[in-house]
Coordinates of C-alpha atoms in Angstrom, one line a residue:
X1 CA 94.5 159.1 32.8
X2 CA 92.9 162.1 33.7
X3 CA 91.7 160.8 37.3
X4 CA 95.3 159.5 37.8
X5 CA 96.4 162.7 40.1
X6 CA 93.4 162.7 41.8
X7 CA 93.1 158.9 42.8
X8 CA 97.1 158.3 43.5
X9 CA 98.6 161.6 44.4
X10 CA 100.0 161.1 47.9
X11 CA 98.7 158.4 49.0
X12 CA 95.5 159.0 47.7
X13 CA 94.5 161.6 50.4
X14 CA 93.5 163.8 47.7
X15 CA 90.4 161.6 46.9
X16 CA 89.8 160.6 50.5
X17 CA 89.5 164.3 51.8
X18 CA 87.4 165.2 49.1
X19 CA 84.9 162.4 50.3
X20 CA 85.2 163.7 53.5
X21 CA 84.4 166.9 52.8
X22 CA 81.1 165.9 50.9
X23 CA 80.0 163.6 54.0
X24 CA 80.8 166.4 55.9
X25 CA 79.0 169.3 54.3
X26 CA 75.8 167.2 54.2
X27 CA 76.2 166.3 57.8
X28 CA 76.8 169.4 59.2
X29 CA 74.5 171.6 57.1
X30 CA 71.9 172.9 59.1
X31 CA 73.1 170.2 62.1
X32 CA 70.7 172.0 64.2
X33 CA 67.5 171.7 62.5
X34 CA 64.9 170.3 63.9
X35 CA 65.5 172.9 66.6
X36 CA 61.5 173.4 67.2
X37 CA 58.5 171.8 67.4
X38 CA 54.7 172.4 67.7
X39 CA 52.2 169.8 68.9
X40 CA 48.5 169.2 67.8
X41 CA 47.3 172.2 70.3
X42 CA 50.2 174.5 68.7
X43 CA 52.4 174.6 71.2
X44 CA 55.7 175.4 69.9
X45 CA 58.6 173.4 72.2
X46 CA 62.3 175.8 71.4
X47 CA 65.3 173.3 72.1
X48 CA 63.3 170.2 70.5
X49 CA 65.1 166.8 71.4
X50 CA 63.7 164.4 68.7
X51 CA 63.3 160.6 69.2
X52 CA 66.0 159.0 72.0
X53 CA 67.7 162.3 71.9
X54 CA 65.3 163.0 75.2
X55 CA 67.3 160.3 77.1
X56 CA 70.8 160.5 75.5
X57 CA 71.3 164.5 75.4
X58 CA 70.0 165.1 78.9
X59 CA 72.3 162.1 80.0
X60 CA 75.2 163.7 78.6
X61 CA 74.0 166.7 79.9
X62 CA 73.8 164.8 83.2
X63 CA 77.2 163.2 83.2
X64 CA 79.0 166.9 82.3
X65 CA 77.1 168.1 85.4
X66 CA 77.7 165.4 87.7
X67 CA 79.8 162.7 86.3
X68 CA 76.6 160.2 86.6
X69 CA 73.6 160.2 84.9
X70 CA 70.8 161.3 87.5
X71 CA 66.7 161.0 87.2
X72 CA 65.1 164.1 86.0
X73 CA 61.8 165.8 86.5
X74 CA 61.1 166.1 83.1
X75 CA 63.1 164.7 80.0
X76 CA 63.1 168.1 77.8
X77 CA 64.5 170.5 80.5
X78 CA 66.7 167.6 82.0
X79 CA 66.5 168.8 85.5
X80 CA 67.7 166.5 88.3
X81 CA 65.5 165.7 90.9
X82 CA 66.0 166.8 94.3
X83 CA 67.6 164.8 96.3
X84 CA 69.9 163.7 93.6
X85 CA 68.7 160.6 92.6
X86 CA 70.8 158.0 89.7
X87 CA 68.9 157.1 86.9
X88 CA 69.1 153.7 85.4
X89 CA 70.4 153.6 82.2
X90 CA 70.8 150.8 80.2
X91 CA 73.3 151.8 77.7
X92 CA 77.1 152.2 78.9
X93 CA 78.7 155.4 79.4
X94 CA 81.1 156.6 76.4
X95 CA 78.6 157.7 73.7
X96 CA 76.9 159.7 76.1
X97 CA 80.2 161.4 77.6
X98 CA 80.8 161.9 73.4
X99 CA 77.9 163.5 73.3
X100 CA 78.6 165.8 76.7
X101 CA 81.7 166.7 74.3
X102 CA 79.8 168.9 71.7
X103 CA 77.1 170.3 74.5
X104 CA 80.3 171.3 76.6
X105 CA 82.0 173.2 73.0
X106 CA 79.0 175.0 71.8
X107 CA 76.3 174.7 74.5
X108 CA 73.0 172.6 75.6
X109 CA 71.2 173.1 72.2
X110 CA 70.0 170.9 69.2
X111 CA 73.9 171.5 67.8
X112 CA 75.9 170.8 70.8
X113 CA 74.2 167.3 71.7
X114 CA 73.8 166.3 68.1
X115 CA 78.0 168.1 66.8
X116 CA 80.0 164.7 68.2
X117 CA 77.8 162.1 66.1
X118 CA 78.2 164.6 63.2
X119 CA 82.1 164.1 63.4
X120 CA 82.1 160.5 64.4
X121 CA 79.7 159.5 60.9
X122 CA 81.9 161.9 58.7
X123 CA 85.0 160.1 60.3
X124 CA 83.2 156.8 59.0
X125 CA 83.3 158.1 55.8
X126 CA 86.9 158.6 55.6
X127 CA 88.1 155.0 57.3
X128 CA 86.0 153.5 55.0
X129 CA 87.9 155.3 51.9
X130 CA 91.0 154.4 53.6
X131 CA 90.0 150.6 54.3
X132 CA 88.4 150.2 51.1
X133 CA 91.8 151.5 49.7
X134 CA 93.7 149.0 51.1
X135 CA 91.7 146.0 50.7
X136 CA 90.6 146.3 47.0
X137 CA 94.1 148.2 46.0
X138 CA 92.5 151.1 44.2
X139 CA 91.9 154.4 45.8
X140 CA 89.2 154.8 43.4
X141 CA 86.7 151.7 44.5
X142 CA 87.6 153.2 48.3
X143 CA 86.6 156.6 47.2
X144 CA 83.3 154.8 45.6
X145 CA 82.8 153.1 48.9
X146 CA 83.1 156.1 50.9
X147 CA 80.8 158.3 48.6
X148 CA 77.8 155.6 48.9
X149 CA 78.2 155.6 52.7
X150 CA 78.2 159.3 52.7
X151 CA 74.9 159.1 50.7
X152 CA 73.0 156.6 52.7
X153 CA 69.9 157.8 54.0
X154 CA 70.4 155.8 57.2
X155 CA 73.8 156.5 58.0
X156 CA 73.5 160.1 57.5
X157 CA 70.2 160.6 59.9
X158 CA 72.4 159.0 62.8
X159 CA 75.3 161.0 62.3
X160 CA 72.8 164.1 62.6
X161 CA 70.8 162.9 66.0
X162 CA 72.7 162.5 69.7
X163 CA 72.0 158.9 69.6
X164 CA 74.6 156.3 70.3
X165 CA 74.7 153.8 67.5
X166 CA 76.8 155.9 65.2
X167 CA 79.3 155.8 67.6
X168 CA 78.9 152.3 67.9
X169 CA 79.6 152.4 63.8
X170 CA 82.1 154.3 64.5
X171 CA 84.1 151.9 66.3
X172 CA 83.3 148.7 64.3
X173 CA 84.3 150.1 61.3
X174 CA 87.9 151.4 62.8
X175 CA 88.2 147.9 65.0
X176 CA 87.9 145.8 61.4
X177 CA 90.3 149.0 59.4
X178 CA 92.8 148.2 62.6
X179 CA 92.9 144.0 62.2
X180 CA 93.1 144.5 58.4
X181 CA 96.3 146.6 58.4
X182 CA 97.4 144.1 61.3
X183 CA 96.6 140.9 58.9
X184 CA 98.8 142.7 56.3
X185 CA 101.5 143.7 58.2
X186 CA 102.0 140.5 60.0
X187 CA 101.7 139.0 56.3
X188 CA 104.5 141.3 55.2
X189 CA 106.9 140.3 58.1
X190 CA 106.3 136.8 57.9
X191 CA 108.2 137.0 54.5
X192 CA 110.7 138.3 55.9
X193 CA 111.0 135.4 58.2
X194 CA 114.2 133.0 57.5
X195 CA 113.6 129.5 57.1
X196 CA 114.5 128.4 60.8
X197 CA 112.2 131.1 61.7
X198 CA 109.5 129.9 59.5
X199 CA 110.3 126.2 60.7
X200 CA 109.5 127.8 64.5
X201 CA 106.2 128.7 63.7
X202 CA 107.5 132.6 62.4
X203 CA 108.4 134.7 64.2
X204 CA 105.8 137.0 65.3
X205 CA 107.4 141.5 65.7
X206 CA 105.4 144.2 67.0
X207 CA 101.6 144.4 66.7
X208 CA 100.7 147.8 67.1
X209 CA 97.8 147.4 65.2
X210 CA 95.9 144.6 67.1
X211 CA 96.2 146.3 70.6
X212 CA 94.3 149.2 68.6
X213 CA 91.9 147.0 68.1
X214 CA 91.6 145.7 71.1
X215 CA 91.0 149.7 72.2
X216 CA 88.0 150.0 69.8
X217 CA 86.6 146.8 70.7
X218 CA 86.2 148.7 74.5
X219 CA 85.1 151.3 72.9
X220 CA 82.4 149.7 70.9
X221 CA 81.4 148.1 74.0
X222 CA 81.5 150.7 75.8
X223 CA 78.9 152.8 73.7
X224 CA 76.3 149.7 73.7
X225 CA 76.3 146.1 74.5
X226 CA 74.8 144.8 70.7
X227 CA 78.9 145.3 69.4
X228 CA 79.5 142.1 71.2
X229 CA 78.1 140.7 67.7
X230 CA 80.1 142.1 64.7
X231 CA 83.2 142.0 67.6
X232 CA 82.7 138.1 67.6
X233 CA 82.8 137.9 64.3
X234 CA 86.2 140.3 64.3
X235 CA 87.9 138.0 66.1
X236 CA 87.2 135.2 64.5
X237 CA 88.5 136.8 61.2
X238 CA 91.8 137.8 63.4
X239 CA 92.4 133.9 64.1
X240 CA 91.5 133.0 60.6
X241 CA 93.9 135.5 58.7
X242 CA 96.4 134.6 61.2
X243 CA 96.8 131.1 60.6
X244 CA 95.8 131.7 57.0
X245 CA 99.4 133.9 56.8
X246 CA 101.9 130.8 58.3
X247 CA 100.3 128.8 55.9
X248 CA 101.0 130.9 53.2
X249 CA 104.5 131.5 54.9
X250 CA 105.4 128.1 55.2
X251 CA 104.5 126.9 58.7
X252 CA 103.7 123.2 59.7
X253 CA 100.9 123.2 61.4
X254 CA 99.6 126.8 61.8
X255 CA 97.1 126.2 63.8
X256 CA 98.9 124.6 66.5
X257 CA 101.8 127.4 65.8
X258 CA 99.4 130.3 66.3
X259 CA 98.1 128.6 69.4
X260 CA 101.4 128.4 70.7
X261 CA 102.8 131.4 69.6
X262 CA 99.8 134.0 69.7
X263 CA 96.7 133.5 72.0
X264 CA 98.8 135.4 75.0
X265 CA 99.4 137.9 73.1
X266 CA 95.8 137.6 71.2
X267 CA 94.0 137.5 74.6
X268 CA 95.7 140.4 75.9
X269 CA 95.0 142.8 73.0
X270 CA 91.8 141.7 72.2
X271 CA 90.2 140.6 75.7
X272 CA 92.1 141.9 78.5
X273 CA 92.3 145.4 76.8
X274 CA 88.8 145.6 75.6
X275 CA 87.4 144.5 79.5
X276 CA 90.0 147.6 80.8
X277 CA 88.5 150.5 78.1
X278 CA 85.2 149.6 79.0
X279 CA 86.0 149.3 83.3
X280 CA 87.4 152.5 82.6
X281 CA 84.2 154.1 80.6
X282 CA 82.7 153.5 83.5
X283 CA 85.1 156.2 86.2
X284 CA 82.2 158.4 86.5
X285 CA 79.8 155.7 88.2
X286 CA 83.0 154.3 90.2
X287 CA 84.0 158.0 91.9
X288 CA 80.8 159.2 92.9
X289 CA 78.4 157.9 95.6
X290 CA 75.2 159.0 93.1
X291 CA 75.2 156.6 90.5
X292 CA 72.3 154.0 90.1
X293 CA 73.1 151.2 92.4
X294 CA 76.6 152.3 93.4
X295 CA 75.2 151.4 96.9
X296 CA 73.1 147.9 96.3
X297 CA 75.8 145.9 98.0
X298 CA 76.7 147.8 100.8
X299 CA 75.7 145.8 104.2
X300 CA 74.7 142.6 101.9
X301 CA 75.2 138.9 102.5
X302 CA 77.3 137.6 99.8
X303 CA 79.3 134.3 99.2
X304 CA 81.9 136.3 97.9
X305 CA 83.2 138.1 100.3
X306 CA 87.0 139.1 98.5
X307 CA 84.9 140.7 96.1
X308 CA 84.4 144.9 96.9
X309 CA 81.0 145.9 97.6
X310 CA 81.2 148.6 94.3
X311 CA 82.5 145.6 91.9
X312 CA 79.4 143.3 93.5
X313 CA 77.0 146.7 93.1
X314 CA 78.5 147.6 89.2
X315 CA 77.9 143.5 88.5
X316 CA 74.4 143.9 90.2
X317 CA 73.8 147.1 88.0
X318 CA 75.2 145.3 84.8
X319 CA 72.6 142.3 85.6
X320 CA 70.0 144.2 85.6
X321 CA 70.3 146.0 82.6
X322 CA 70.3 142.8 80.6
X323 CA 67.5 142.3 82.1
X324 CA 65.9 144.9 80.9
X325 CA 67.3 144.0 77.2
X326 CA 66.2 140.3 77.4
X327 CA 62.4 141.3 78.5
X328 CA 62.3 144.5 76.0
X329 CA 58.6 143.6 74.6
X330 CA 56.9 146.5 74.8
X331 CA 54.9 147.3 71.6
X332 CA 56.3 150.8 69.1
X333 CA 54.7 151.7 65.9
X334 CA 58.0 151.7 64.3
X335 CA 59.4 148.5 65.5
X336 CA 60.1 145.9 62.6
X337 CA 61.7 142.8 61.9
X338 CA 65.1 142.2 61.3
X339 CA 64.6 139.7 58.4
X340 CA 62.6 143.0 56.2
X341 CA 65.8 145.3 57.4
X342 CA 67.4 145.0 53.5
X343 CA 64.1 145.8 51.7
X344 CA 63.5 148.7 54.3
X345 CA 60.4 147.3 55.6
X346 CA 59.4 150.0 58.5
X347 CA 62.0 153.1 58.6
X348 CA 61.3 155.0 62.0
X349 CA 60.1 158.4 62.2
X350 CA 62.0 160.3 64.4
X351 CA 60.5 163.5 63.7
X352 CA 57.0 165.0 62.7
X353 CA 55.2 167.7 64.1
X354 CA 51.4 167.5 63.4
X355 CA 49.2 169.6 61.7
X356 CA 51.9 172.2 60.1
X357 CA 49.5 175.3 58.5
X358 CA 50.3 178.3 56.2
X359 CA 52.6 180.4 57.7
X360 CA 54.4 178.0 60.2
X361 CA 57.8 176.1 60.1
X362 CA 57.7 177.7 56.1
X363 CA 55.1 176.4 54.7
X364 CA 53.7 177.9 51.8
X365 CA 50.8 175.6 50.9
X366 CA 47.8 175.0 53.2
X367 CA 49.0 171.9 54.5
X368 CA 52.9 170.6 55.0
X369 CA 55.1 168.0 56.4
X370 CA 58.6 168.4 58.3
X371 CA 60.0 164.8 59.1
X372 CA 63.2 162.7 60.3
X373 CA 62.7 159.6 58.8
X374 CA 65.7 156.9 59.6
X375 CA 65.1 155.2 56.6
X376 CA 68.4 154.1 53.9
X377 CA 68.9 155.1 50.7
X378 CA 66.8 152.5 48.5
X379 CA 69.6 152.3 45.6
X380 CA 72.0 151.1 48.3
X381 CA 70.1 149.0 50.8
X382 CA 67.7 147.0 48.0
X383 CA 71.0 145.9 47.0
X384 CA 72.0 144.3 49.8
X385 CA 70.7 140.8 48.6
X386 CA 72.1 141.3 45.6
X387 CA 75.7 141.9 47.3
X388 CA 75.3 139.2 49.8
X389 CA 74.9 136.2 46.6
X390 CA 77.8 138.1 44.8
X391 CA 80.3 138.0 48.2
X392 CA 79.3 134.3 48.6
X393 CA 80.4 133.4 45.5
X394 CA 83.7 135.4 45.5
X395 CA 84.1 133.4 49.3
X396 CA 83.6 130.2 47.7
X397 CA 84.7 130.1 44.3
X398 CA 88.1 132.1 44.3
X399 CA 88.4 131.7 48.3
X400 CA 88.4 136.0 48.6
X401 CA 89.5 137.0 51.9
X402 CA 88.0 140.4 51.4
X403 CA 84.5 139.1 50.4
X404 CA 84.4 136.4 53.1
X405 CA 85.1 139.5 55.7
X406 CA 82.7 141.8 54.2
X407 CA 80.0 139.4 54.1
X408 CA 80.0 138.3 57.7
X409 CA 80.6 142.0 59.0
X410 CA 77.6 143.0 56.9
X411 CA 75.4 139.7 57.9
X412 CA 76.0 139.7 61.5
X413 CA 74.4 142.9 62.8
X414 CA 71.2 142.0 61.6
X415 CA 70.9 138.3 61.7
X416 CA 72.2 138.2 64.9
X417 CA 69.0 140.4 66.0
X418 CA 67.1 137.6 64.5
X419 CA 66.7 134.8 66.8
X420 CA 65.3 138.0 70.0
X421 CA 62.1 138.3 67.4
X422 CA 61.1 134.6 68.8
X423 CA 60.9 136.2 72.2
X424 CA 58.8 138.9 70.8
X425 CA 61.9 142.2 71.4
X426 CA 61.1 145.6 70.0
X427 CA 63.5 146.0 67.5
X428 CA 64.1 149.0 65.1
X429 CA 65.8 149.4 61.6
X430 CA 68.7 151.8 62.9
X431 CA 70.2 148.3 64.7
X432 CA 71.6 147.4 61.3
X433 CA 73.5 150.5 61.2
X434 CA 77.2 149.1 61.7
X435 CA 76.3 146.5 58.3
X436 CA 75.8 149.8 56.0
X437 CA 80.0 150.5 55.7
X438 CA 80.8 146.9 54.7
X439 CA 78.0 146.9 52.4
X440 CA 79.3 149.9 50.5
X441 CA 82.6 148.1 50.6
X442 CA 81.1 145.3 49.3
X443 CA 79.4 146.9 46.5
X444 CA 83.2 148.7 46.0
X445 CA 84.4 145.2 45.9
X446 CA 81.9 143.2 43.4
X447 CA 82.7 147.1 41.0
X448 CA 86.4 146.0 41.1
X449 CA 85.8 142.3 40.2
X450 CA 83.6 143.4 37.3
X451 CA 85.4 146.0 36.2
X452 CA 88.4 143.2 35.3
X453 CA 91.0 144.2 33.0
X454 CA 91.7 147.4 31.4
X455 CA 91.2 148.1 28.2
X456 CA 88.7 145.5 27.7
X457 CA 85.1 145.9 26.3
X458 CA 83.9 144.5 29.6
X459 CA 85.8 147.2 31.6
X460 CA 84.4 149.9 29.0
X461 CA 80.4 148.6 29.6
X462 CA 80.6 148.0 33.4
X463 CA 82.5 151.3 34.2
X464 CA 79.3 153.5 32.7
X465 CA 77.2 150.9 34.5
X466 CA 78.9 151.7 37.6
X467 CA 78.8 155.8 36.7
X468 CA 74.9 155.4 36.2
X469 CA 74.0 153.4 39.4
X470 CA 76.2 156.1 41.4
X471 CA 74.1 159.0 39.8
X472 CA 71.3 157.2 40.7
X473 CA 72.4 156.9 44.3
X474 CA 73.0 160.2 44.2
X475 CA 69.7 161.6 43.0
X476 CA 68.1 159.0 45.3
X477 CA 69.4 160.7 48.1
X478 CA 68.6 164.1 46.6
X479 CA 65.3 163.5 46.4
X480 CA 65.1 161.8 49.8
X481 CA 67.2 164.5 51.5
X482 CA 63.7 166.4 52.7
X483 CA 62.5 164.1 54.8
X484 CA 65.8 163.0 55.9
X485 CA 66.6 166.5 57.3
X486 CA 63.3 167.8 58.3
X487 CA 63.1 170.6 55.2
X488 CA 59.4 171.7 55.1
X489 CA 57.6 170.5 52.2
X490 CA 54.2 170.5 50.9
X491 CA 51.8 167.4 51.8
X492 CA 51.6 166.2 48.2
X493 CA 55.4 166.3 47.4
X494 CA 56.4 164.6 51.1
X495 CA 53.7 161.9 51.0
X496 CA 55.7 161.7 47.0
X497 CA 58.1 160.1 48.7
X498 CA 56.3 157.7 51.0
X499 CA 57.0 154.9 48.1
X500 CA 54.9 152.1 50.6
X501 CA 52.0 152.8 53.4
X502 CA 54.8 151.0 55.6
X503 CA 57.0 154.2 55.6
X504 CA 54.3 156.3 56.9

C-alpha cells in the first residue's frame, strides 16, 4: 500500500525515472576516469583511450573532421596521414558518428568520446522499465528489471567506454519494446474487428509501431553487423504474435490470412526500411571521394554494367569486411568461448596500468591496482541457467508469450557466436551484451510468476526472497564497482576480488 503512489502514479513514470536516475548517476560519475595512464617505464599518457576506444574515438574523431574515417599515424593522437588516405574499418558507421556526438559537445577528451554510450546505456535502463511494464503488467517487476540492468557489471562498463556494442544494445532492446507495443496494439484492434471483418482475415489499421521497428532494426545494423542475430529472431517473433492474434480473434486460417494480408506491409517496415537506415548511415562514405574503396570500381570490368561504379565499390567494401570477420583468428589473452559466457569464464581487461607505486594514481600502499574489467555482475549473470530452465518451462507448460520472447532474445546473442568457435574466431565476453536486458526481464518475469497471489504465504516468503537477492545484487556490484571504474585500490583488496585466476 505504501509503494502504491510510487509504482502507479502516472503511468508509473515515477518509478521509471527514479531507475533512470540511479543508472544514470552511476554511469556518469566520474565518466572520465580513466583519463591517464603510465606504462612499465613510467610514462604517463594524458588523454588515455582504453581498449577499442583507440579505433572507435579517433574514428569518430575522423568522421566529425572529414565525414570518412581516414588512416592515422598514430592511434592516440589520431592524426591523418598525409595524403589523406581512408582507413578500413570493419564496423558500419552510426556508433561512431554517435560517438563524434559527445566529442563534438564537450571536446576530444576521455568524456566527450565516452558521453553518447553513457546516455544510450542509461536510456536502456529506462526502455527496459517501460517494456518490462508492459509485458508482466506491474510497474514494479519493470522497475526490478530496470534496477538489475542498471547494476550489471557488464552493461555498465560499456555504457562508460566509446565502444559500439552498447549502442548496438541500445537498439535491440528499443526494436523488441517497439514489436511488443505493436503485437498489443494490433491485438487490441483486432477486437474491435466485426465479424465480416474477422471472416476477411481482420482488418489490419495503422502500424506505427512496426515501421519503428523497422528504423531500429537499421540502426542496429548500422552500428555492427552481429544484430543480424537477435534481429532474426525479432522477426520471427513479429510473424508468430501476428498470426497468434487472428487466431485468438477468430480468423480461419491465420497463417494464410497474414500472408495475404501482411508480408507487403511486413517487408516494407521491417526489410525495405531497415536496408534504407543503414544505406543512409553510410552518406559520409557516399559524398566524399576519401573513403576506403570509394574508388575500387572505377575503370573495372564488370558483368554488371547498370550497376554505378560507387554501389559496385560500397559492395566491394562491404565484401571485404566480412572477410575480415569470417578469418578473425588471431590469438588475445582475453578471448573466451561463448559456451563459459553465463559463468563469466574470462571477463576482459580493458584497463590496467602496470606497476602503480606510492604516491601515483592515489595510491597509499606500496603497491596498487587501477582496472576496467568488462566482467557482469556474478548475482545476475550465474543466473542465467537458472532463468533459461525457468523460461522454458513457462514456454512450454502455460504456452507464455513473454517467456518464449525472452528466452530466445536472451539465447540468441551468444549461441549464435557458437558455431564461429569451430573456425577458431576470437571472440570476447562483451558479444553477449544485447542478452543482459532480457535476462533481467526474465528474472522480472519468473519474480512475478512466483510471487502469485496476494495475500498468500507464498507471496509473503518469495517477496523477502526477492528483497534479499536484490540486496545482494546490489552489494555485489558495490563491491565490484572498483575494478569496474578504475578506482585505485591496494594490491591485496583488488586481487580480493579476482574470485578465479581466469579473471586476472
Amino acid at each position: 500500500q505504501r509503494l502504491r503512489p510510487l509504482v502507479e502514479g502516472r503511468g508509473g513514470w515515477t518509478l521509471t525515472l527514479l531507475v533512470t536516475l540511479i543508472a544514470g548517476l552511476v554511469r556518469f560519475i566520474r565518466l572520465g576516469e580513466p583519463s591517464t595512464s603510465i606504462d612499465d617505464k613510467g610514462v604517463v599518457t594524458k588523454n588515455y583511450r582504453m581498449f577499442d576506444e583507440v579505433y572507435y574515438a579517433c574514428d569518430a574523431q575522423n568522421l566529425m573532421n572529414h565525414g570518412v574515417e581516414r588512416a592515422v599515424y598514430d592511434q592516440m593522437t589520431c592524426v591523418p596521414k598525409v595524403p589523406a588516405e581512408g582507413a578500413f574499418v570493419v564496423h558500419p558507421p552510426l556508433g561512431k558518428w554517435l560517438i563524434a556526438g559527445g566529442e563534438q559537445l564537450f571536446g576530444i577528451n576521455p568524456f566527450g568520446w565516452r558521453f553518447a554510450a553513457a546516455v544510450f546505456g542509461t536510456l536502456t535502463v529506462l526502455l527496459v522499465v517501460r517494456i518490462g511494464r508492459r509485458m508482466l503488467g506491474s510497474t514494479l517487476l519493470g522497475g526490478f528489471a530496470g534496477l538489475l540492468l542498471a547494476l550489471d557489471g557488464l552493461h555498465f562498463v560499456q555504457s562508460r567506454i566509446a565502444m559500439v556494442d552498447i549502442f548496438l544494445c541500445f537498439w535491440v532492446v528499443a526494436a523488441f519494446g517497439a514489436l511488443v507495443v505493436d503485437r498489443d496494439s494490433f491485438r487490441e484492434h483486432l477486437s474491435r474487428n466485426s465479424e465480416e471483418q474477422i471472416a476477411s482475415g481482420g482488418r489490419l489499421g495503422r502500424r506505427p509501431w512496426r515501421l519503428v521497428a523497422g528504423v531500429c532494426f537499421g540502426a542496429a545494423l548500422a552500428t555492427k553487423w552481429s544484430a543480424l542475430f537477435p534481429l532474426a529472431v525479432l522477426m520471427l517473433l513479429a510473424v508468430f504474435w501476428e498470426v497468434g492474434a487472428r487466431r485468438t480473434a477468430g480468423v480461419h486460417g491465420p497463417w494464410r490470412a497474414t500472408l495475404r494480408r501482411t508480408s507487403v506491409a511486413f517487408m516494407a517496415a521491417l526489410v525495405v526500411v531497415p536496408v534504407a537506415v543503414y544505406v543512409a548511415s553510410w552518406t559520409g562514405w557516399f559524398v566524399t571521394s576519401e573513403g576506403y574503396d570509394r574508388a575500387w570500381a572505377e575503370g573495372r570490368s564488370t558483368s554488371w554494367p547498370m550497376i554505378p561504379e560507387v554501389m559496385r565499390s560500397w559492395w566491394h567494401y562491404h565484401w571485404e569486411a566480412y572477410n575480415f570477420h569470417n578469418t578473425l583468428e588471431s590469438s588475445h589473452p582475453y578471448q573466451s568461448h561463448p559456451l563459459s559466457w553465463p559463468f563469466l569464464g574470462r571477463p576482459v581487461s580493458y584497463f590496467y596500468p602496470p606497476g602503480i607505486k606510492a604516491g601515483t594514481f592515489g595510491c597509499q600502499t606500496a603497491t596498487c591496482s587501477k582496472e576496467v574489467l568488462a566482467i557482469g555482475t556474478p548475482a545476475i549473470w550465474w543466473m542465467m541457467i537458472p532463468v533459461a530452465f525457468g523460461l522454458a518451462v513457462r514456454w512450454i507448460g502455460r504456452r507464455d508469450w513473454r517467456a518464449s520472447a525472452l528466452l530466445l532474445m536472451m539465447s540468441v546473442s551468444i549461441l549464435a557466436w557458437s558455431p564461429s568457435d569451430l573456425k577458431g574466431r576470437t571472440m570476447f565476453l562483451f558479444y553477449a551484451l544485447p542478452s543482459v536486458p532480457f535476462l533481467c526481464l526474465g528474472l522480472a518475469l519468473l519474480a512475478g510468476w512466483l510471487l502469485g497471489n496476494a495475500g498468500t504465504v507464498r507471496r509473503t516468503v518469495t517477496s523477502a526472497a526477492v528483497g534479499l537477492y536484490t540486496s545482494l545484487v546490489v552489494v555485489n556490484f558495490i563491491y565490484l564497482y572498483p575494478v569496474l571504474a578504475a578506482v585505485t585500490l591496494p594490491y591485496d583488496d583488488w586481487l580480493a576480488r579476482m574470485w578465479f585466476r581466469s579473471w586476472i
